C-alpha cells in the first residue's frame, strides 16, 4: 500500500515559510525520495490531488519563489511518479453513488470542500490533513468509509 495523503490547501500553504517543526517534518517527508528497486515495497510519500485542489494550490502560491512551496514540491512528486491524481470523472462517479440525500443532509463542510471528500475516500489510505473542522468531521463520519482526518501533522501517523 502506498503512503498516500491528501493535504488540504490550508495545510499546504504553511509550507511556504514554516516556523512550526511539525510542518517542516511533514514537508521534508513529502520531499524525501528513495529510488525503489524491483521487488521492493514503495515506502515513499505520495500526494493525492484533484484538478480542483491543484488550482487551489496554484492560487495560494502564485507569487512564491521559495523552493519549499507546494507547487515546486508537486513538480518533484510528479517527476518521481508520486502524485496520485483523482480525475473529475472519478469524483463525479463517487458523488453519484455515495452522496445520497441522507448523506448530503449530514455534511457540514461547504460546497467546495464536498469535491474533496471523494478525493480522500478514493485514496488508498484515506488520510487527510486539514484545519477545517467541518471538512475533518465529514471525512471522519462519512457513511461506509473509514478515513483518518486530522488538523495537525503530529496527530497523524502519515509516515508509517
Coordinates of C-alpha atoms in Angstrom, one line a residue, residues 16-142:
X16 CA 6.0 28.4 2.4
X17 CA 7.7 29.7 5.5
X18 CA 7.1 27.1 8.2
X19 CA 8.2 28.0 11.7
X20 CA 6.4 25.0 13.2
X21 CA 8.7 22.0 13.3
X22 CA 5.8 19.6 12.7
X23 CA 5.1 21.3 9.3
X24 CA 8.8 21.2 8.4
X25 CA 8.8 17.4 9.3
X26 CA 5.7 16.8 7.1
X27 CA 7.2 18.8 4.2
X28 CA 10.5 17.0 4.5
X29 CA 8.7 13.6 4.5
X30 CA 6.9 14.6 1.2
X31 CA 10.2 15.7 -0.4
X32 CA 12.3 12.8 0.7
X33 CA 12.7 10.2 -2.1
X34 CA 14.3 6.8 -2.2
X35 CA 14.8 5.0 -5.5
X36 CA 12.8 1.8 -5.5
X37 CA 14.4 -1.3 -6.8
X38 CA 12.4 -4.1 -8.5
X39 CA 10.6 -6.2 -5.9
X40 CA 10.9 -3.6 -3.1
X41 CA 8.0 -2.1 -1.4
X42 CA 7.5 1.6 -2.2
X43 CA 7.9 3.5 1.1
X44 CA 7.9 7.0 -0.4
X45 CA 5.3 9.6 0.3
X46 CA 2.6 10.1 -2.3
X47 CA 0.3 13.1 -2.5
X48 CA -3.4 12.6 -3.5
X49 CA -4.8 15.6 -5.5
X50 CA -7.5 16.6 -7.9
X51 CA -7.7 19.3 -10.5
X52 CA -9.6 21.5 -8.1
X53 CA -7.0 21.1 -5.3
X54 CA -4.2 21.8 -7.8
X55 CA -5.9 25.0 -8.7
X56 CA -6.3 26.0 -5.1
X57 CA -2.6 25.3 -4.5
X58 CA -1.7 27.5 -7.6
X59 CA -3.9 30.4 -6.5
X60 CA -2.4 30.4 -3.0
X61 CA 1.2 30.2 -4.2
X62 CA 1.2 32.4 -7.3
X63 CA 4.0 34.8 -6.1
X64 CA 6.0 32.4 -4.0
X65 CA 9.5 31.7 -5.3
X66 CA 10.7 29.7 -2.3
X67 CA 11.9 26.2 -3.1
X68 CA 9.7 24.8 -0.4
X69 CA 6.3 25.8 -1.6
X70 CA 3.7 23.2 -2.6
X71 CA 3.8 23.9 -6.3
X72 CA 7.5 23.1 -6.5
X73 CA 7.0 20.0 -4.3
X74 CA 4.2 18.8 -6.6
X75 CA 6.5 19.2 -9.6
X76 CA 9.1 17.0 -7.9
X77 CA 6.5 14.4 -6.9
X78 CA 5.1 14.3 -10.4
X79 CA 8.5 13.7 -12.0
X80 CA 9.1 10.9 -9.5
X81 CA 5.7 9.3 -10.1
X82 CA 4.5 10.1 -6.6
X83 CA 1.5 12.3 -7.5
X84 CA -1.8 10.4 -7.4
X85 CA -4.5 12.4 -9.3
X86 CA -8.1 11.6 -8.9
X87 CA -9.8 12.7 -12.1
X88 CA -13.1 14.7 -12.4
X89 CA -15.0 11.6 -13.7
X90 CA -14.0 9.5 -10.7
X91 CA -15.2 12.3 -8.4
X92 CA -18.5 12.6 -10.2
X93 CA -19.0 8.9 -10.1
X94 CA -18.3 8.7 -6.4
X95 CA -20.7 11.6 -5.7
X96 CA -23.4 10.0 -7.8
X97 CA -23.0 6.7 -5.9
X98 CA -22.4 7.9 -2.3
X99 CA -23.9 11.4 -2.0
X100 CA -27.4 10.3 -1.2
X101 CA -30.0 12.8 0.0
X102 CA -29.5 11.5 3.6
X103 CA -25.7 11.8 3.3
X104 CA -25.9 15.3 1.9
X105 CA -28.1 16.4 4.8
X106 CA -25.4 15.1 7.3
X107 CA -22.5 17.0 5.7
X108 CA -21.2 20.2 7.4
X109 CA -18.5 21.3 5.0
X110 CA -19.0 23.9 2.4
X111 CA -19.9 23.1 -1.2
X112 CA -16.4 23.4 -2.5
X113 CA -15.0 21.0 0.1
X114 CA -17.5 18.4 -0.9
X115 CA -15.5 17.9 -4.0
X116 CA -12.5 17.0 -1.9
X117 CA -14.3 14.2 0.1
X118 CA -14.2 11.8 -2.9
X119 CA -10.5 12.5 -3.4
X120 CA -9.7 11.4 0.1
X121 CA -12.1 8.5 0.2
X122 CA -10.8 7.1 -3.2
X123 CA -7.2 7.2 -2.0
X124 CA -5.6 4.0 -0.6
X125 CA -5.0 5.0 3.0
X126 CA -7.8 7.7 3.2
X127 CA -5.6 10.0 5.2
X128 CA -6.2 13.8 5.2
X129 CA -4.8 16.8 6.9
X130 CA -6.9 20.0 7.1
X131 CA -7.6 22.7 9.7
X132 CA -11.2 22.9 8.6
X133 CA -13.3 21.5 11.4
X134 CA -16.4 20.8 9.2
X135 CA -14.3 19.0 6.5
X136 CA -12.5 16.9 9.0
X137 CA -15.8 16.0 10.7
X138 CA -17.4 15.0 7.4
X139 CA -14.5 12.7 6.5
X140 CA -14.4 11.0 9.9
X141 CA -18.2 10.4 9.8
X142 CA -18.8 9.7 6.1

